[in-house]
Amino acid sequence: MLFPREVLPSLLHLTPEWLRARGLKGVILDLDNTLLPYGDEELPEAYRAWLLALREAVPVYLLSNALPERFARVQKALGLPGHAPALKPWLGFRRALKALGLPAEEVAVVGDQVFTDVLGGNLVGAYTVLVPPLREREFFYTRFIRMLETPFRRPRGVGDERLDHRR
Ligand SMILES: [Mg+2]
């Protein structure tokens, strides 16, 4: 439940072709540290053309644990459907799937955090994709969570052979 289906080096690898090759027809996208560096409200220049191409190809839904005021500003600027705070991993994903009008197995859930994005996406049966966080947060709590995440920041099965060696 904690392993993503795939790990990508950057959001830019998630292209319409990549989705099509996996039979994916929609995207549930995390906001903070996935699409925007933590604390920023403007889409990085490098992601503008990427997002335009993606949303032209498939429906994209923003699902965030951000505070509602900040989320509303960002969402308005991007013009994408979505809601926050979602209380991931437990809540929000079913509502997002309903809004997309797609079955979970045809939807990519994309985010930077194992215990919210990956776990939540796996719980509803979506295709989970983990990307590296755009900006490290300074808070001790987040550093601690990252440490706990480390074993899961790879797809299930990849790297397990090292463990087998010791047997
Ligand atoms: Mg995030």
PDB file of C-alpha atoms and ligand atoms in Angstrom:
ATOM      1  CA  MET A   1       0.000   0.000   0.000  1.00  0.00           C
ATOM      2  CA  LEU A   2       2.939   2.338   0.534  1.00  0.00           C
ATOM      3  CA  PHE A   3       4.835   1.548  -2.659  1.00  0.00           C
ATOM      4  CA  PRO A   4       4.075   3.648  -5.759  1.00  0.00           C
ATOM      5  CA  ARG A   5       3.434   1.876  -9.043  1.00  0.00           C
ATOM      6  CA  GLU A   6       6.117   4.037 -10.613  1.00  0.00           C
ATOM      7  CA  VAL A   7       8.698   6.601  -9.592  1.00  0.00           C
ATOM      8  CA  LEU A   8       9.473   9.390 -12.049  1.00  0.00           C
ATOM      9  CA  PRO A   9      12.511  11.705 -11.883  1.00  0.00           C
ATOM     10  CA  SER A  10      10.255  14.695 -12.605  1.00  0.00           C
ATOM     11  CA  LEU A  11       6.689  15.641 -13.418  1.00  0.00           C
ATOM     12  CA  LEU A  12       7.851  16.429 -16.958  1.00  0.00           C
ATOM     13  CA  HIS A  13       8.103  12.678 -17.623  1.00  0.00           C
ATOM     14  CA  LEU A  14       4.347  12.339 -17.137  1.00  0.00           C
ATOM     15  CA  THR A  15       3.328  13.061 -20.728  1.00  0.00           C
ATOM     16  CA  PRO A  16       0.155  12.254 -22.703  1.00  0.00           C
ATOM     17  CA  GLU A  17       2.128   9.448 -24.437  1.00  0.00           C
ATOM     18  CA  TRP A  18       3.270   8.041 -21.094  1.00  0.00           C
ATOM     19  CA  LEU A  19      -0.342   7.989 -19.865  1.00  0.00           C
ATOM     20  CA  ARG A  20      -1.662   6.462 -23.087  1.00  0.00           C
ATOM     21  CA  ALA A  21       0.922   3.654 -22.974  1.00  0.00           C
ATOM     22  CA  ARG A  22      -0.475   2.654 -19.550  1.00  0.00           C
ATOM     23  CA  GLY A  23      -4.158   3.037 -20.419  1.00  0.00           C
ATOM     24  CA  LEU A  24      -4.512   6.044 -18.096  1.00  0.00           C
ATOM     25  CA  LYS A  25      -7.178   8.597 -18.988  1.00  0.00           C
ATOM     26  CA  GLY A  26      -7.037  11.133 -16.173  1.00  0.00           C
ATOM     27  CA  VAL A  27      -4.716  12.608 -13.545  1.00  0.00           C
ATOM     28  CA  ILE A  28      -5.196  13.499  -9.888  1.00  0.00           C
ATOM     29  CA  LEU A  29      -2.381  15.887  -9.137  1.00  0.00           C
ATOM     30  CA  ASP A  30      -0.943  16.991  -5.809  1.00  0.00           C
ATOM     31  CA  LEU A  31      -0.131  20.691  -5.527  1.00  0.00           C
ATOM     32  CA  ASP A  32       2.559  21.454  -2.954  1.00  0.00           C
ATOM     33  CA  ASN A  33       6.033  20.288  -3.842  1.00  0.00           C
ATOM     34  CA  THR A  34       4.614  18.389  -6.825  1.00  0.00           C
ATOM     35  CA  LEU A  35       3.318  21.114  -9.160  1.00  0.00           C
ATOM     36  CA  LEU A  36       4.480  24.138  -7.139  1.00  0.00           C
ATOM     37  CA  PRO A  37       7.537  24.483  -4.915  1.00  0.00           C
ATOM     38  CA  TYR A  38       6.318  24.507  -1.315  1.00  0.00           C
ATOM     39  CA  GLY A  39       5.036  27.985  -0.417  1.00  0.00           C
ATOM     40  CA  ASP A  40       4.940  29.272  -4.016  1.00  0.00           C
ATOM     41  CA  GLU A  41       1.731  30.224  -5.759  1.00  0.00           C
ATOM     42  CA  GLU A  42       2.992  30.515  -9.306  1.00  0.00           C
ATOM     43  CA  LEU A  43       3.552  27.654 -11.703  1.00  0.00           C
ATOM     44  CA  PRO A  44       7.277  27.297 -12.527  1.00  0.00           C
ATOM     45  CA  GLU A  45       8.092  28.379 -16.079  1.00  0.00           C
ATOM     46  CA  ALA A  46       9.422  24.902 -16.868  1.00  0.00           C
ATOM     47  CA  TYR A  47       5.999  23.359 -16.191  1.00  0.00           C
ATOM     48  CA  ARG A  48       3.768  25.688 -18.204  1.00  0.00           C
ATOM     49  CA  ALA A  49       3.988  24.020 -21.600  1.00  0.00           C
ATOM     50  CA  TRP A  50       3.958  20.612 -19.918  1.00  0.00           C
ATOM     51  CA  LEU A  51       0.709  21.324 -18.052  1.00  0.00           C
ATOM     52  CA  LEU A  52      -0.919  22.790 -21.140  1.00  0.00           C
ATOM     53  CA  ALA A  53      -0.168  19.649 -23.172  1.00  0.00           C
ATOM     54  CA  LEU A  54      -1.292  17.371 -20.340  1.00  0.00           C
ATOM     55  CA  ARG A  55      -4.645  19.060 -19.732  1.00  0.00           C
ATOM     56  CA  GLU A  56      -5.364  19.155 -23.436  1.00  0.00           C
ATOM     57  CA  ALA A  57      -4.940  15.374 -23.538  1.00  0.00           C
ATOM     58  CA  VAL A  58      -6.665  14.267 -20.310  1.00  0.00           C
ATOM     59  CA  PRO A  59      -8.730  15.737 -17.454  1.00  0.00           C
ATOM     60  CA  VAL A  60      -6.548  16.920 -14.556  1.00  0.00           C
ATOM     61  CA  TYR A  61      -7.872  17.311 -11.007  1.00  0.00           C
ATOM     62  CA  LEU A  62      -5.977  19.089  -8.232  1.00  0.00           C
ATOM     63  CA  LEU A  63      -6.165  17.362  -4.865  1.00  0.00           C
ATOM     64  CA  SER A  64      -4.317  19.103  -2.069  1.00  0.00           C
ATOM     65  CA  ASN A  65      -4.045  19.233   1.687  1.00  0.00           C
ATOM     66  CA  ALA A  66      -3.332  22.977   1.414  1.00  0.00           C
ATOM     67  CA  LEU A  67      -5.380  25.558   3.280  1.00  0.00           C
ATOM     68  CA  PRO A  68      -8.515  26.564   1.342  1.00  0.00           C
ATOM     69  CA  GLU A  69      -7.650  30.267   0.800  1.00  0.00           C
ATOM     70  CA  ARG A  70      -4.263  29.533  -0.703  1.00  0.00           C
ATOM     71  CA  PHE A  71      -5.623  26.655  -2.747  1.00  0.00           C
ATOM     72  CA  ALA A  72      -8.448  28.822  -4.132  1.00  0.00           C
ATOM     73  CA  ARG A  73      -5.965  31.451  -5.366  1.00  0.00           C
ATOM     74  CA  VAL A  74      -3.740  28.869  -7.046  1.00  0.00           C
ATOM     75  CA  GLN A  75      -6.659  26.967  -8.509  1.00  0.00           C
ATOM     76  CA  LYS A  76      -8.163  30.118  -9.967  1.00  0.00           C
ATOM     77  CA  ALA A  77      -4.859  31.045 -11.599  1.00  0.00           C
ATOM     78  CA  LEU A  78      -4.456  27.559 -13.079  1.00  0.00           C
ATOM     79  CA  GLY A  79      -8.112  27.137 -13.991  1.00  0.00           C
ATOM     80  CA  LEU A  80      -8.219  23.479 -13.002  1.00  0.00           C
ATOM     81  CA  PRO A  81     -10.912  21.581 -11.094  1.00  0.00           C
ATOM     82  CA  GLY A  82      -9.981  20.367  -7.637  1.00  0.00           C
ATOM     83  CA  HIS A  83     -10.514  20.757  -3.925  1.00  0.00           C
ATOM     84  CA  ALA A  84      -8.657  21.339  -0.663  1.00  0.00           C
ATOM     85  CA  PRO A  85      -8.094  20.565   2.081  1.00  0.00           C
ATOM     86  CA  ALA A  86      -8.558  16.967   1.009  1.00  0.00           C
ATOM     87  CA  LEU A  87      -7.339  15.268   4.232  1.00  0.00           C
ATOM     88  CA  LYS A  88      -5.244  12.835   2.201  1.00  0.00           C
ATOM     89  CA  PRO A  89      -4.666   9.908   2.432  1.00  0.00           C
ATOM     90  CA  TRP A  90      -8.084   9.111   3.868  1.00  0.00           C
ATOM     91  CA  LEU A  91     -10.379  11.541   2.106  1.00  0.00           C
ATOM     92  CA  GLY A  92     -10.671  13.281  -1.219  1.00  0.00           C
ATOM     93  CA  PHE A  93      -9.691  10.613  -3.725  1.00  0.00           C
ATOM     94  CA  ARG A  94     -13.197   9.217  -4.280  1.00  0.00           C
ATOM     95  CA  ARG A  95     -14.575  12.697  -4.786  1.00  0.00           C
ATOM     96  CA  ALA A  96     -11.760  13.415  -7.267  1.00  0.00           C
ATOM     97  CA  LEU A  97     -12.477  10.190  -9.182  1.00  0.00           C
ATOM     98  CA  LYS A  98     -16.156  11.065  -9.315  1.00  0.00           C
ATOM     99  CA  ALA A  99     -15.338  14.512 -10.688  1.00  0.00           C
ATOM    100  CA  LEU A 100     -13.115  12.955 -13.349  1.00  0.00           C
ATOM    101  CA  GLY A 101     -15.820  10.415 -14.189  1.00  0.00           C
ATOM    102  CA  LEU A 102     -13.245   7.632 -14.523  1.00  0.00           C
ATOM    103  CA  PRO A 103     -12.643   4.310 -12.780  1.00  0.00           C
ATOM    104  CA  ALA A 104      -9.670   4.358 -10.387  1.00  0.00           C
ATOM    105  CA  GLU A 105      -7.556   2.003 -12.516  1.00  0.00           C
ATOM    106  CA  GLU A 106      -7.641   4.517 -15.380  1.00  0.00           C
ATOM    107  CA  VAL A 107      -6.401   7.394 -13.224  1.00  0.00           C
ATOM    108  CA  ALA A 108      -2.843   8.354 -12.277  1.00  0.00           C
ATOM    109  CA  VAL A 109      -2.459   9.775  -8.775  1.00  0.00           C
ATOM    110  CA  VAL A 110       0.689  11.876  -8.818  1.00  0.00           C
ATOM    111  CA  GLY A 111       2.424  13.373  -5.806  1.00  0.00           C
ATOM    112  CA  ASP A 112       5.618  13.806  -3.802  1.00  0.00           C
ATOM    113  CA  GLN A 113       4.576  12.132  -0.555  1.00  0.00           C
ATOM    114  CA  VAL A 114       4.306   8.458   0.288  1.00  0.00           C
ATOM    115  CA  PHE A 115       1.965   8.694   3.269  1.00  0.00           C
ATOM    116  CA  THR A 116      -0.566  11.010   1.623  1.00  0.00           C
ATOM    117  CA  ASP A 117      -0.435  10.767  -2.174  1.00  0.00           C
ATOM    118  CA  VAL A 118       0.780   7.206  -2.668  1.00  0.00           C
ATOM    119  CA  LEU A 119      -1.102   5.616   0.211  1.00  0.00           C
ATOM    120  CA  GLY A 120      -4.329   7.463  -0.644  1.00  0.00           C
ATOM    121  CA  GLY A 121      -4.074   6.609  -4.337  1.00  0.00           C
ATOM    122  CA  ASN A 122      -3.325   2.958  -3.608  1.00  0.00           C
ATOM    123  CA  LEU A 123      -6.259   2.723  -1.193  1.00  0.00           C
ATOM    124  CA  VAL A 124      -8.712   3.609  -3.973  1.00  0.00           C
ATOM    125  CA  GLY A 125      -6.921   1.422  -6.543  1.00  0.00           C
ATOM    126  CA  ALA A 126      -5.478   4.177  -8.730  1.00  0.00           C
ATOM    127  CA  TYR A 127      -2.133   4.091 -10.581  1.00  0.00           C
ATOM    128  CA  THR A 128       0.220   5.822  -8.158  1.00  0.00           C
ATOM    129  CA  VAL A 129       3.202   7.846  -9.331  1.00  0.00           C
ATOM    130  CA  LEU A 130       5.788   9.313  -6.976  1.00  0.00           C
ATOM    131  CA  VAL A 131       7.905  12.316  -7.973  1.00  0.00           C
ATOM    132  CA  PRO A 132      10.708  13.967  -5.987  1.00  0.00           C
ATOM    133  CA  PRO A 133       9.621  16.984  -3.896  1.00  0.00           C
ATOM    134  CA  LEU A 134      10.345  20.316  -5.598  1.00  0.00           C
ATOM    135  CA  ARG A 135      11.537  21.981  -2.419  1.00  0.00           C
ATOM    136  CA  GLU A 136      12.462  20.562   0.930  1.00  0.00           C
ATOM    137  CA  ARG A 137      10.489  21.963   3.792  1.00  0.00           C
ATOM    138  CA  GLU A 138      12.432  23.085   6.807  1.00  0.00           C
ATOM    139  CA  PHE A 139      10.116  21.699   9.424  1.00  0.00           C
ATOM    140  CA  PHE A 140      11.457  18.946  11.578  1.00  0.00           C
ATOM    141  CA  TYR A 141       8.185  17.049  11.231  1.00  0.00           C
ATOM    142  CA  THR A 142       8.484  16.845   7.445  1.00  0.00           C
ATOM    143  CA  ARG A 143      12.123  15.755   7.626  1.00  0.00           C
ATOM    144  CA  PHE A 144      11.076  13.035   9.985  1.00  0.00           C
ATOM    145  CA  ILE A 145       8.311  11.889   7.616  1.00  0.00           C
ATOM    146  CA  ARG A 146      10.783  11.856   4.703  1.00  0.00           C
ATOM    147  CA  MET A 147      13.035   9.582   6.706  1.00  0.00           C
ATOM    148  CA  LEU A 148      10.155   7.170   7.276  1.00  0.00           C
ATOM    149  CA  GLU A 149       9.306   7.358   3.553  1.00  0.00           C
ATOM    150  CA  THR A 150      12.775   6.418   2.318  1.00  0.00           C
ATOM    151  CA  PRO A 151      12.217   2.636   2.014  1.00  0.00           C
ATOM    152  CA  PHE A 152       9.071   3.255  -0.066  1.00  0.00           C
ATOM    153  CA  ARG A 153      10.432   5.774  -2.568  1.00  0.00           C
ATOM    154  CA  ARG A 154      10.743   3.100  -5.252  1.00  0.00           C
ATOM    155  CA  PRO A 155       8.195   0.876  -7.029  1.00  0.00           C
ATOM    156  CA  ARG A 156       7.317  -2.355  -5.232  1.00  0.00           C
ATOM    157  CA  GLY A 157       9.770  -5.122  -6.063  1.00  0.00           C
ATOM    158  CA  VAL A 158      12.562  -2.887  -7.350  1.00  0.00           C
ATOM    159  CA  GLY A 159      15.640  -3.246  -5.172  1.00  0.00           C
ATOM    160  CA  ASP A 160      14.248  -6.189  -3.201  1.00  0.00           C
ATOM    161  CA  GLU A 161      16.933  -8.516  -4.622  1.00  0.00           C
ATOM    162  CA  ARG A 162      19.468  -6.886  -2.298  1.00  0.00           C
ATOM    163  CA  LEU A 163      17.481  -8.193   0.629  1.00  0.00           C
ATOM    164  CA  ASP A 164      17.298 -11.667  -0.936  1.00  0.00           C
ATOM    165  CA  HIS A 165      21.110 -11.779  -1.168  1.00  0.00           C
ATOM    166  CA  ARG A 166      21.447 -11.887   2.563  1.00  0.00           C
ATOM    167  CA  ARG A 167      19.324 -14.996   2.927  1.00  0.00           C
TER     168      ARG A 167
HETATM  169 MG    MG B   1       2.856  17.439  -1.841  1.00  0.00          MG
END
